[in-house]
PDB file of C-alpha atoms in Angstrom:
ATOM      1  CA  GLY D   1      26.833 -13.918  -2.378  1.00  0.00           C
ATOM      2  CA  ALA D   2      25.621 -17.205  -3.890  1.00  0.00           C
ATOM      3  CA  CYS D   3      28.149 -19.232  -1.885  1.00  0.00           C
ATOM      4  CA  CYS D   4      26.994 -17.599   1.336  1.00  0.00           C
ATOM      5  CA  GLY D   5      23.328 -18.161   0.565  1.00  0.00           C
ATOM      6  CA  VAL D   6      23.605 -21.873  -0.231  1.00  0.00           C
ATOM      7  CA  CYS D   7      26.096 -22.914   2.480  1.00  0.00           C
ATOM      8  CA  PRO D   8      24.316 -25.580   4.604  1.00  0.00           C
ATOM      9  CA  SER D   9      26.555 -25.027   7.632  1.00  0.00           C
ATOM     10  CA  LYS D  10      26.473 -21.196   7.504  1.00  0.00           C
ATOM     11  CA  ALA D  11      30.258 -21.187   7.288  1.00  0.00           C
ATOM     12  CA  ILE D  12      30.433 -18.291   4.823  1.00  0.00           C
ATOM     13  CA  ILE D  13      29.700 -14.614   5.290  1.00  0.00           C
ATOM     14  CA  MET D  14      30.172 -11.787   2.796  1.00  0.00           C
ATOM     15  CA  LYS D  15      32.621  -9.379   4.359  1.00  0.00           C
ATOM     16  CA  PRO D  16      34.445  -6.266   3.101  1.00  0.00           C
ATOM     17  CA  ASN D  17      38.218  -6.451   3.337  1.00  0.00           C
ATOM     18  CA  THR D  18      40.447  -3.509   4.246  1.00  0.00           C
ATOM     19  CA  SER D  19      40.278  -2.264   0.648  1.00  0.00           C
ATOM     20  CA  GLY D  20      36.484  -2.228   0.705  1.00  0.00           C
ATOM     21  CA  TYR D  21      35.977  -5.199  -1.622  1.00  0.00           C
ATOM     22  CA  LEU D  22      33.215  -7.608  -0.652  1.00  0.00           C
ATOM     23  CA  LEU D  23      34.593 -11.146  -0.379  1.00  0.00           C
ATOM     24  CA  ALA D  24      33.485 -14.544   0.908  1.00  0.00           C
ATOM     25  CA  ASP D  25      34.928 -15.152   4.378  1.00  0.00           C
ATOM     26  CA  VAL D  26      34.944 -18.856   5.291  1.00  0.00           C
ATOM     27  CA  ALA D  27      34.977 -20.091   8.899  1.00  0.00           C
ATOM     28  CA  GLY D  28      37.166 -23.192   8.758  1.00  0.00           C
ATOM     29  CA  ASP D  29      35.708 -24.692  11.920  1.00  0.00           C
ATOM     30  CA  LYS D  30      32.200 -24.644  10.388  1.00  0.00           C
ATOM     31  CA  CYS D  31      33.062 -25.741   6.835  1.00  0.00           C
ATOM     32  CA  ILE D  32      32.074 -29.359   6.088  1.00  0.00           C
ATOM     33  CA  ASN D  33      33.822 -29.481   2.687  1.00  0.00           C
ATOM     34  CA  CYS D  34      30.586 -30.272   0.853  1.00  0.00           C
ATOM     35  CA  GLY D  35      31.606 -28.271  -2.234  1.00  0.00           C
ATOM     36  CA  ILE D  36      28.179 -26.711  -2.750  1.00  0.00           C
ATOM     37  CA  CYS D  37      29.681 -23.214  -2.763  1.00  0.00           C
ATOM     38  CA  TYR D  38      31.987 -24.155  -5.641  1.00  0.00           C
ATOM     39  CA  ASN D  39      29.045 -25.489  -7.647  1.00  0.00           C
ATOM     40  CA  VAL D  40      27.260 -22.122  -7.668  1.00  0.00           C
ATOM     41  CA  CYS D  41      30.208 -19.733  -8.043  1.00  0.00           C
ATOM     42  CA  PRO D  42      30.727 -18.255 -11.528  1.00  0.00           C
ATOM     43  CA  SER D  43      34.326 -17.329 -10.693  1.00  0.00           C
ATOM     44  CA  THR D  44      35.838 -20.827 -10.508  1.00  0.00           C
ATOM     45  CA  ASP D  45      37.262 -22.914 -13.341  1.00  0.00           C
ATOM     46  CA  ARG D  46      34.740 -25.593 -12.364  1.00  0.00           C
ATOM     47  CA  ASN D  47      31.970 -23.496 -13.930  1.00  0.00           C
ATOM     48  CA  PRO D  48      32.976 -22.192 -17.361  1.00  0.00           C
ATOM     49  CA  PRO D  49      30.129 -20.257 -19.044  1.00  0.00           C
ATOM     50  CA  GLN D  50      27.789 -22.360 -21.182  1.00  0.00           C
ATOM     51  CA  ILE D  51      27.853 -20.406 -24.419  1.00  0.00           C
ATOM     52  CA  GLU D  52      27.866 -23.002 -27.196  1.00  0.00           C
ATOM     53  CA  ASP D  53      24.589 -21.869 -28.758  1.00  0.00           C
ATOM     54  CA  ILE D  54      24.658 -18.123 -28.078  1.00  0.00           C
ATOM     55  CA  ASP D  55      26.779 -15.042 -28.692  1.00  0.00           C
ATOM     56  CA  ILE D  56      29.044 -14.808 -25.640  1.00  0.00           C
ATOM     57  CA  PHE D  57      29.073 -11.011 -25.615  1.00  0.00           C
ATOM     58  CA  HIS D  58      25.415 -10.312 -26.409  1.00  0.00           C
ATOM     59  CA  GLY D  59      23.385 -13.388 -25.520  1.00  0.00           C
ATOM     60  CA  LYS D  60      20.148 -14.345 -27.225  1.00  0.00           C
ATOM     61  CA  SER D  61      18.390 -11.140 -28.271  1.00  0.00           C
ATOM     62  CA  ILE D  62      14.692 -11.717 -28.996  1.00  0.00           C
ATOM     63  CA  CYS D  63      13.600  -8.069 -29.204  1.00  0.00           C
ATOM     64  CA  GLY D  64      14.896  -4.655 -28.227  1.00  0.00           C
ATOM     65  CA  TYR D  65      13.531  -1.186 -27.575  1.00  0.00           C
ATOM     66  CA  ILE D  66      14.437   2.306 -26.433  1.00  0.00           C
ATOM     67  CA  GLY D  67      11.969   3.828 -24.004  1.00  0.00           C
ATOM     68  CA  TYR D  68      11.146   5.205 -20.596  1.00  0.00           C
ATOM     69  CA  ALA D  69       8.807   4.843 -17.627  1.00  0.00           C
ATOM     70  CA  ALA D  70       5.341   6.293 -18.111  1.00  0.00           C
ATOM     71  CA  ASP D  71       5.348   7.444 -14.479  1.00  0.00           C
ATOM     72  CA  LYS D  72       7.058  10.866 -14.453  1.00  0.00           C
ATOM     73  CA  GLU D  73       8.350  10.477 -10.882  1.00  0.00           C
ATOM     74  CA  ILE D  74      10.011   7.163 -11.686  1.00  0.00           C
ATOM     75  CA  ARG D  75      11.568   8.538 -14.864  1.00  0.00           C
ATOM     76  CA  GLN D  76      12.957  11.615 -13.109  1.00  0.00           C
ATOM     77  CA  LYS D  77      14.390   9.700 -10.140  1.00  0.00           C
ATOM     78  CA  SER D  78      15.987   7.011 -12.277  1.00  0.00           C
ATOM     79  CA  GLN D  79      19.498   7.168 -13.702  1.00  0.00           C
ATOM     80  CA  SER D  80      18.245   6.781 -17.286  1.00  0.00           C
ATOM     81  CA  GLY D  81      14.690   6.064 -18.463  1.00  0.00           C
ATOM     82  CA  GLY D  82      13.390   4.289 -15.374  1.00  0.00           C
ATOM     83  CA  ILE D  83      12.457   1.076 -17.205  1.00  0.00           C
ATOM     84  CA  VAL D  84      13.770  -1.218 -14.448  1.00  0.00           C
ATOM     85  CA  THR D  85      11.796   0.481 -11.684  1.00  0.00           C
ATOM     86  CA  ALA D  86       8.691   0.736 -13.876  1.00  0.00           C
ATOM     87  CA  LEU D  87       8.768  -3.000 -14.668  1.00  0.00           C
ATOM     88  CA  LEU D  88       9.229  -3.933 -10.998  1.00  0.00           C
ATOM     89  CA  CYS D  89       6.317  -1.726  -9.942  1.00  0.00           C
ATOM     90  CA  TYR D  90       4.214  -3.182 -12.768  1.00  0.00           C
ATOM     91  CA  LEU D  91       4.926  -6.747 -11.611  1.00  0.00           C
ATOM     92  CA  LEU D  92       4.058  -5.812  -8.030  1.00  0.00           C
ATOM     93  CA  GLU D  93       0.835  -3.991  -8.919  1.00  0.00           C
ATOM     94  CA  ARG D  94      -0.336  -6.905 -11.094  1.00  0.00           C
ATOM     95  CA  LYS D  95       0.444  -9.268  -8.182  1.00  0.00           C
ATOM     96  CA  LEU D  96       2.815 -11.255 -10.357  1.00  0.00           C
ATOM     97  CA  VAL D  97       5.435 -10.916  -7.599  1.00  0.00           C
ATOM     98  CA  ASP D  98       5.351 -10.240  -3.862  1.00  0.00           C
ATOM     99  CA  GLY D  99       8.424  -8.053  -3.985  1.00  0.00           C
ATOM    100  CA  ALA D 100      11.766  -7.419  -5.650  1.00  0.00           C
ATOM    101  CA  VAL D 101      15.423  -7.606  -4.652  1.00  0.00           C
ATOM    102  CA  ILE D 102      16.983  -4.227  -5.373  1.00  0.00           C
ATOM    103  CA  ASN D 103      19.874  -2.117  -4.130  1.00  0.00           C
ATOM    104  CA  THR D 104      19.446   0.874  -1.868  1.00  0.00           C
ATOM    105  CA  PHE D 105      21.621   3.162   0.238  1.00  0.00           C
ATOM    106  CA  ASP D 106      22.077   2.126   3.872  1.00  0.00           C
ATOM    107  CA  GLU D 107      22.391   5.279   5.955  1.00  0.00           C
ATOM    108  CA  SER D 108      23.787   3.398   8.966  1.00  0.00           C
ATOM    109  CA  THR D 109      26.755   1.904   7.068  1.00  0.00           C
ATOM    110  CA  GLN D 110      27.050   4.584   4.353  1.00  0.00           C
ATOM    111  CA  ARG D 111      27.151   1.761   1.806  1.00  0.00           C
ATOM    112  CA  SER D 112      24.891   0.213  -0.816  1.00  0.00           C
ATOM    113  CA  ARG D 113      22.856  -2.773   0.356  1.00  0.00           C
ATOM    114  CA  SER D 114      20.606  -5.295  -1.354  1.00  0.00           C
ATOM    115  CA  VAL D 115      17.100  -5.550   0.133  1.00  0.00           C
ATOM    116  CA  PHE D 116      13.777  -7.264  -0.586  1.00  0.00           C
ATOM    117  CA  ALA D 117      11.346  -4.424  -1.338  1.00  0.00           C
ATOM    118  CA  GLU D 118       7.663  -5.305  -0.956  1.00  0.00           C
ATOM    119  CA  THR D 119       6.035  -1.929  -1.722  1.00  0.00           C
ATOM    120  CA  LYS D 120       6.062   0.437  -4.674  1.00  0.00           C
ATOM    121  CA  GLU D 121       7.457   3.176  -2.422  1.00  0.00           C
ATOM    122  CA  LYS D 122      10.441   1.025  -1.414  1.00  0.00           C
ATOM    123  CA  ILE D 123      11.133   0.081  -5.025  1.00  0.00           C
ATOM    124  CA  ILE D 124      11.086   3.731  -6.126  1.00  0.00           C
ATOM    125  CA  GLU D 125      13.333   4.601  -3.186  1.00  0.00           C
ATOM    126  CA  GLY D 126      15.982   2.382  -4.773  1.00  0.00           C
ATOM    127  CA  CYS D 127      15.938   4.287  -8.101  1.00  0.00           C
ATOM    128  CA  GLY D 128      19.366   4.977  -9.532  1.00  0.00           C
ATOM    129  CA  SER D 129      22.686   3.184  -9.403  1.00  0.00           C
ATOM    130  CA  TYR D 130      25.431   2.813  -6.801  1.00  0.00           C
ATOM    131  CA  CYS D 131      28.160   0.963  -8.734  1.00  0.00           C
ATOM    132  CA  THR D 132      29.547  -0.663  -5.582  1.00  0.00           C
ATOM    133  CA  GLN D 133      29.310  -4.292  -4.493  1.00  0.00           C
ATOM    134  CA  SER D 134      26.416  -5.862  -2.587  1.00  0.00           C
ATOM    135  CA  SER D 135      25.369  -9.464  -1.826  1.00  0.00           C
ATOM    136  CA  VAL D 136      22.394  -9.696  -4.172  1.00  0.00           C
ATOM    137  CA  VAL D 137      22.203 -13.493  -4.522  1.00  0.00           C
ATOM    138  CA  ASP D 138      22.586 -13.997  -0.771  1.00  0.00           C
ATOM    139  CA  THR D 139      19.647 -11.618  -0.246  1.00  0.00           C
ATOM    140  CA  ILE D 140      17.588 -13.504  -2.834  1.00  0.00           C
ATOM    141  CA  LEU D 141      18.188 -16.870  -1.188  1.00  0.00           C
ATOM    142  CA  LYS D 142      17.480 -15.622   2.333  1.00  0.00           C
ATOM    143  CA  SER D 143      14.594 -13.221   1.723  1.00  0.00           C
ATOM    144  CA  CYS D 144      12.500 -14.781  -1.027  1.00  0.00           C
ATOM    145  CA  LYS D 145      11.604 -18.164   0.451  1.00  0.00           C
ATOM    146  CA  GLY D 146       7.897 -18.820   0.007  1.00  0.00           C
ATOM    147  CA  LYS D 147       7.486 -15.625  -2.024  1.00  0.00           C
ATOM    148  CA  LYS D 148       7.192 -14.800  -5.695  1.00  0.00           C
ATOM    149  CA  SER D 149       9.951 -12.382  -6.490  1.00  0.00           C
ATOM    150  CA  ALA D 150      11.803 -10.432  -9.137  1.00  0.00           C
ATOM    151  CA  ALA D 151      15.460  -9.453  -8.851  1.00  0.00           C
ATOM    152  CA  VAL D 152      17.729  -6.854 -10.381  1.00  0.00           C
ATOM    153  CA  THR D 153      21.052  -8.527 -11.117  1.00  0.00           C
ATOM    154  CA  LEU D 154      24.451  -8.027 -12.644  1.00  0.00           C
ATOM    155  CA  GLY D 155      25.823 -10.613 -15.071  1.00  0.00           C
ATOM    156  CA  CYS D 156      27.773 -12.578 -12.462  1.00  0.00           C
ATOM    157  CA  GLN D 157      24.720 -12.707 -10.196  1.00  0.00           C
ATOM    158  CA  ALA D 158      22.445 -13.949 -12.986  1.00  0.00           C
ATOM    159  CA  GLU D 159      25.039 -16.605 -13.790  1.00  0.00           C
ATOM    160  CA  SER D 160      25.047 -17.695 -10.133  1.00  0.00           C
ATOM    161  CA  LEU D 161      21.262 -18.071 -10.238  1.00  0.00           C
ATOM    162  CA  LYS D 162      21.598 -20.181 -13.380  1.00  0.00           C
ATOM    163  CA  LEU D 163      24.120 -22.462 -11.659  1.00  0.00           C
ATOM    164  CA  ILE D 164      21.847 -22.808  -8.632  1.00  0.00           C
ATOM    165  CA  SER D 165      18.850 -23.715 -10.801  1.00  0.00           C
ATOM    166  CA  GLU D 166      20.885 -26.355 -12.667  1.00  0.00           C
ATOM    167  CA  ASN D 167      22.535 -27.931  -9.625  1.00  0.00           C
ATOM    168  CA  TYR D 168      19.872 -27.448  -6.950  1.00  0.00           C
ATOM    169  CA  PRO D 169      16.471 -27.128  -8.657  1.00  0.00           C
ATOM    170  CA  SER D 170      14.551 -27.341  -5.372  1.00  0.00           C
ATOM    171  CA  ILE D 171      15.897 -23.943  -4.251  1.00  0.00           C
ATOM    172  CA  GLU D 172      13.376 -21.150  -4.805  1.00  0.00           C
ATOM    173  CA  LEU D 173      14.591 -18.481  -7.207  1.00  0.00           C
ATOM    174  CA  PRO D 174      13.067 -15.285  -8.671  1.00  0.00           C
ATOM    175  CA  GLU D 175      10.255 -15.497 -11.197  1.00  0.00           C
ATOM    176  CA  TYR D 176      11.890 -12.690 -13.171  1.00  0.00           C
ATOM    177  CA  THR D 177      15.463 -11.436 -13.463  1.00  0.00           C
ATOM    178  CA  ILE D 178      16.026  -7.950 -14.815  1.00  0.00           C
ATOM    179  CA  GLY D 179      19.684  -7.514 -15.631  1.00  0.00           C
ATOM    180  CA  LEU D 180      21.765  -4.372 -15.834  1.00  0.00           C
ATOM    181  CA  VAL D 181      24.368  -3.700 -18.487  1.00  0.00           C
ATOM    182  CA  CYS D 182      27.495  -3.739 -16.337  1.00  0.00           C
ATOM    183  CA  ALA D 183      30.891  -2.139 -16.864  1.00  0.00           C
ATOM    184  CA  GLY D 184      32.238  -3.380 -13.522  1.00  0.00           C
ATOM    185  CA  GLN D 185      31.671  -2.953  -9.809  1.00  0.00           C
ATOM    186  CA  ASN D 186      33.778  -1.019  -7.329  1.00  0.00           C
ATOM    187  CA  SER D 187      35.029  -1.059  -3.776  1.00  0.00           C
ATOM    188  CA  SER D 188      32.679   0.527  -1.261  1.00  0.00           C
ATOM    189  CA  HIS D 189      35.463   3.009  -0.509  1.00  0.00           C
ATOM    190  CA  LEU D 190      34.462   4.775  -3.727  1.00  0.00           C
ATOM    191  CA  ILE D 191      31.407   6.124  -1.878  1.00  0.00           C
ATOM    192  CA  SER D 192      33.625   7.598   0.845  1.00  0.00           C
ATOM    193  CA  ASP D 193      35.873   9.173  -1.771  1.00  0.00           C
ATOM    194  CA  LEU D 194      32.946  10.822  -3.582  1.00  0.00           C
ATOM    195  CA  VAL D 195      31.427  12.087  -0.321  1.00  0.00           C
ATOM    196  CA  LYS D 196      34.790  13.636   0.560  1.00  0.00           C
ATOM    197  CA  GLN D 197      35.045  15.277  -2.867  1.00  0.00           C
ATOM    198  CA  SER D 198      31.536  16.725  -2.484  1.00  0.00           C
ATOM    199  CA  GLY D 199      32.668  19.102   0.261  1.00  0.00           C
ATOM    200  CA  ARG D 200      30.074  17.799   2.698  1.00  0.00           C
ATOM    201  CA  ARG D 201      30.498  19.427   6.121  1.00  0.00           C
ATOM    202  CA  SER D 202      31.622  17.136   8.936  1.00  0.00           C
ATOM    203  CA  ASN D 203      28.580  17.956  11.094  1.00  0.00           C
ATOM    204  CA  GLU D 204      26.171  16.733   8.396  1.00  0.00           C
ATOM    205  CA  THR D 205      24.909  13.148   8.134  1.00  0.00           C
ATOM    206  CA  VAL D 206      24.860  11.568   4.673  1.00  0.00           C
ATOM    207  CA  ILE D 207      21.442  10.017   4.057  1.00  0.00           C
ATOM    208  CA  LYS D 208      21.771   9.080   0.371  1.00  0.00           C
ATOM    209  CA  VAL D 209      24.324   9.028  -2.430  1.00  0.00           C
ATOM    210  CA  ARG D 210      23.335   8.867  -6.099  1.00  0.00           C
ATOM    211  CA  PHE D 211      26.056   8.037  -8.597  1.00  0.00           C
ATOM    212  CA  ARG D 212      24.109   9.549 -11.486  1.00  0.00           C
ATOM    213  CA  ASP D 213      21.472  12.127 -10.644  1.00  0.00           C
ATOM    214  CA  LYS D 214      19.564  13.731 -13.527  1.00  0.00           C
ATOM    215  CA  ASN D 215      18.549  16.651 -11.283  1.00  0.00           C
ATOM    216  CA  CYS D 216      22.020  17.988 -12.016  1.00  0.00           C
ATOM    217  CA  GLY D 217      22.181  18.730 -15.739  1.00  0.00           C
ATOM    218  CA  GLY D 218      19.911  15.945 -16.984  1.00  0.00           C
ATOM    219  CA  TRP D 219      21.062  12.566 -18.300  1.00  0.00           C
ATOM    220  CA  PRO D 220      23.629  11.109 -17.775  1.00  0.00           C
ATOM    221  CA  GLY D 221      23.800  13.110 -14.539  1.00  0.00           C
ATOM    222  CA  ASN D 222      26.407  13.869 -11.901  1.00  0.00           C
ATOM    223  CA  VAL D 223      27.014  12.387  -8.454  1.00  0.00           C
ATOM    224  CA  SER D 224      24.728  13.744  -5.732  1.00  0.00           C
ATOM    225  CA  VAL D 225      25.367  13.528  -1.992  1.00  0.00           C
ATOM    226  CA  HIS D 226      22.299  14.189   0.142  1.00  0.00           C
ATOM    227  CA  THR D 227      22.728  15.048   3.812  1.00  0.00           C
ATOM    228  CA  ASP D 228      20.298  15.930   6.598  1.00  0.00           C
ATOM    229  CA  LYS D 229      20.890  19.608   5.731  1.00  0.00           C
ATOM    230  CA  ASN D 230      22.068  20.017   2.123  1.00  0.00           C
ATOM    231  CA  THR D 231      22.569  18.414  -1.273  1.00  0.00           C
ATOM    232  CA  TYR D 232      26.008  18.458  -2.891  1.00  0.00           C
ATOM    233  CA  TYR D 233      27.012  17.558  -6.441  1.00  0.00           C
ATOM    234  CA  VAL D 234      30.241  16.080  -7.795  1.00  0.00           C
ATOM    235  CA  ASP D 235      31.029  16.365 -11.501  1.00  0.00           C
ATOM    236  CA  LYS D 236      30.841  12.979 -13.257  1.00  0.00           C
ATOM    237  CA  LYS D 237      34.368  13.544 -14.593  1.00  0.00           C
ATOM    238  CA  LYS D 238      35.702  13.167 -11.057  1.00  0.00           C
ATOM    239  CA  ARG D 239      33.876   9.834 -10.646  1.00  0.00           C
ATOM    240  CA  HIS D 240      35.300   8.604 -13.932  1.00  0.00           C
ATOM    241  CA  ALA D 241      38.787   9.704 -12.861  1.00  0.00           C
ATOM    242  CA  VAL D 242      38.812   7.616  -9.665  1.00  0.00           C
ATOM    243  CA  LYS D 243      36.955   4.567 -11.022  1.00  0.00           C
ATOM    244  CA  PRO D 244      40.166   2.719 -12.059  1.00  0.00           C
ATOM    245  CA  VAL D 245      41.399   3.017  -8.470  1.00  0.00           C
ATOM    246  CA  TYR D 246      38.381   1.219  -7.002  1.00  0.00           C
ATOM    247  CA  GLU D 247      37.298  -1.207  -9.734  1.00  0.00           C
ATOM    248  CA  ALA D 248      37.004  -4.841  -8.622  1.00  0.00           C
ATOM    249  CA  TYR D 249      39.708  -6.859 -10.383  1.00  0.00           C
ATOM    250  CA  ARG D 250      37.289  -9.773 -10.952  1.00  0.00           C
ATOM    251  CA  CYS D 251      35.168  -7.456 -13.102  1.00  0.00           C
ATOM    252  CA  ILE D 252      38.076  -6.736 -15.428  1.00  0.00           C
ATOM    253  CA  MET D 253      38.049 -10.430 -16.432  1.00  0.00           C
ATOM    254  CA  CYS D 254      34.263 -10.687 -16.922  1.00  0.00           C
ATOM    255  CA  PHE D 255      32.794 -11.391 -20.371  1.00  0.00           C
ATOM    256  CA  ASP D 256      29.173 -10.731 -19.413  1.00  0.00           C
ATOM    257  CA  GLN D 257      28.646  -6.988 -19.720  1.00  0.00           C
ATOM    258  CA  MET D 258      25.280  -7.659 -21.439  1.00  0.00           C
ATOM    259  CA  ASN D 259      23.917  -9.931 -18.683  1.00  0.00           C
ATOM    260  CA  ILE D 260      23.158 -12.784 -21.073  1.00  0.00           C
ATOM    261  CA  TYR D 261      21.456 -15.066 -18.504  1.00  0.00           C
ATOM    262  CA  SER D 262      18.805 -12.570 -17.370  1.00  0.00           C
ATOM    263  CA  ASP D 263      15.261 -12.401 -18.761  1.00  0.00           C
ATOM    264  CA  ILE D 264      15.722  -8.754 -19.693  1.00  0.00           C
ATOM    265  CA  VAL D 265      18.789  -6.513 -19.752  1.00  0.00           C
ATOM    266  CA  VAL D 266      18.570  -2.731 -19.423  1.00  0.00           C
ATOM    267  CA  GLY D 267      21.168  -0.034 -19.965  1.00  0.00           C
ATOM    268  CA  ASP D 268      21.860   3.486 -21.214  1.00  0.00           C
ATOM    269  CA  PRO D 269      21.467   4.542 -24.873  1.00  0.00           C
ATOM    270  CA  TRP D 270      25.123   5.443 -25.377  1.00  0.00           C
ATOM    271  CA  GLY D 271      25.862   6.477 -28.954  1.00  0.00           C
ATOM    272  CA  ILE D 272      22.211   6.588 -30.037  1.00  0.00           C
ATOM    273  CA  PRO D 273      21.090  10.084 -31.103  1.00  0.00           C
ATOM    274  CA  ILE D 274      17.938  11.129 -29.205  1.00  0.00           C
ATOM    275  CA  GLU D 275      16.686  14.726 -29.349  1.00  0.00           C
ATOM    276  CA  ASP D 276      15.507  15.037 -25.736  1.00  0.00           C
ATOM    277  CA  SER D 277      18.022  12.601 -24.244  1.00  0.00           C
ATOM    278  CA  LYS D 278      18.508  14.786 -21.136  1.00  0.00           C
ATOM    279  CA  GLN D 279      15.171  13.493 -19.792  1.00  0.00           C
ATOM    280  CA  GLY D 280      16.566   9.960 -19.793  1.00  0.00           C
ATOM    281  CA  TYR D 281      15.938   6.875 -21.916  1.00  0.00           C
ATOM    282  CA  SER D 282      16.727   3.193 -21.438  1.00  0.00           C
ATOM    283  CA  VAL D 283      17.774   0.532 -23.920  1.00  0.00           C
ATOM    284  CA  VAL D 284      16.014  -2.737 -23.077  1.00  0.00           C
ATOM    285  CA  ILE D 285      16.578  -6.168 -24.666  1.00  0.00           C
ATOM    286  CA  ALA D 286      14.661  -9.382 -23.966  1.00  0.00           C
ATOM    287  CA  HIS D 287      16.853 -12.497 -23.692  1.00  0.00           C
ATOM    288  CA  THR D 288      13.975 -14.907 -22.954  1.00  0.00           C
ATOM    289  CA  GLU D 289      10.359 -15.384 -24.055  1.00  0.00           C
ATOM    290  CA  LYS D 290       9.274 -14.594 -20.499  1.00  0.00           C
ATOM    291  CA  GLY D 291      11.125 -11.292 -20.761  1.00  0.00           C
ATOM    292  CA  ARG D 292       9.537 -10.523 -24.126  1.00  0.00           C
ATOM    293  CA  ARG D 293       6.038 -11.146 -22.743  1.00  0.00           C
ATOM    294  CA  LEU D 294       6.724  -8.909 -19.763  1.00  0.00           C
ATOM    295  CA  LEU D 295       7.839  -6.039 -21.998  1.00  0.00           C
ATOM    296  CA  GLU D 296       4.864  -6.407 -24.313  1.00  0.00           C
ATOM    297  CA  ASP D 297       2.400  -6.571 -21.406  1.00  0.00           C
ATOM    298  CA  ALA D 298       3.950  -3.531 -19.721  1.00  0.00           C
ATOM    299  CA  MET D 299       3.770  -1.572 -22.987  1.00  0.00           C
ATOM    300  CA  ARG D 300       0.181  -2.609 -23.597  1.00  0.00           C
ATOM    301  CA  ASP D 301      -0.879  -1.605 -20.093  1.00  0.00           C
ATOM    302  CA  GLY D 302       0.923   1.739 -20.246  1.00  0.00           C
ATOM    303  CA  ALA D 303       3.613   1.145 -17.617  1.00  0.00           C
ATOM    304  CA  VAL D 304       6.423   1.846 -20.082  1.00  0.00           C
ATOM    305  CA  ILE D 305       6.589   3.827 -23.303  1.00  0.00           C
ATOM    306  CA  MET D 306       8.795   2.436 -26.088  1.00  0.00           C
TER     307      MET D 306
END
């Protein structure tokens, strides 16, 4: 969504194609051929990743922890340890930001959507993952003007923000970027497939879908489909089985699973033995000094437990 957000003639919109993949749709009659969109897109050969002084697959790792949110509600609602949500709420409560760009479930479209959340309640509402595309950078550029913000990004989105800051430093960008370890995004049709597999009755309205819900067996959780009448669960094995069908082909070529341009990257503790892992833990790594200070402050003030 970076191209859409920076376009001076509003010639670009992010639009799902018939396969459910979110793509930039350019109106030829509005395009002025300024090239700004190319300058901020991480998917063109014009912008190879700048990796001379860092490990391309891991980035600069200043410090790392395993931990969880001190708030029990946040930890339970999250997909792992709730560190991302806890840090966003901490920043908001300390008035270090006015809000945060997160993803949530849009009941009207039955799809994930990026939004600017300005309250703790809205941030907690976005707990969990959706694993389908949304226009995060477009939302940042259009919603955060004149506001101090944080943003939850994938690697490609953090790279877009880096390109914007280098090429157009006058554009306002988030004070903090909290990255997610990313194994690829998927077509929005994956949501429809999982809802169908859940056995949801046709007379029920889907109000939320969680790709990994710890209320069903603990971490790492199964898919949950919440309707106006019931909650249904889909075994995670079924989600894994259909993932190759819906995975975005651009993601298959991406090097940045560890979100090397974010201040902090957060993921699941795969392969690390933890006795009570079912409650959910997060691995968190600081890539920048700003990220390190945020983690240390949040630990000191009791927002997160590491």
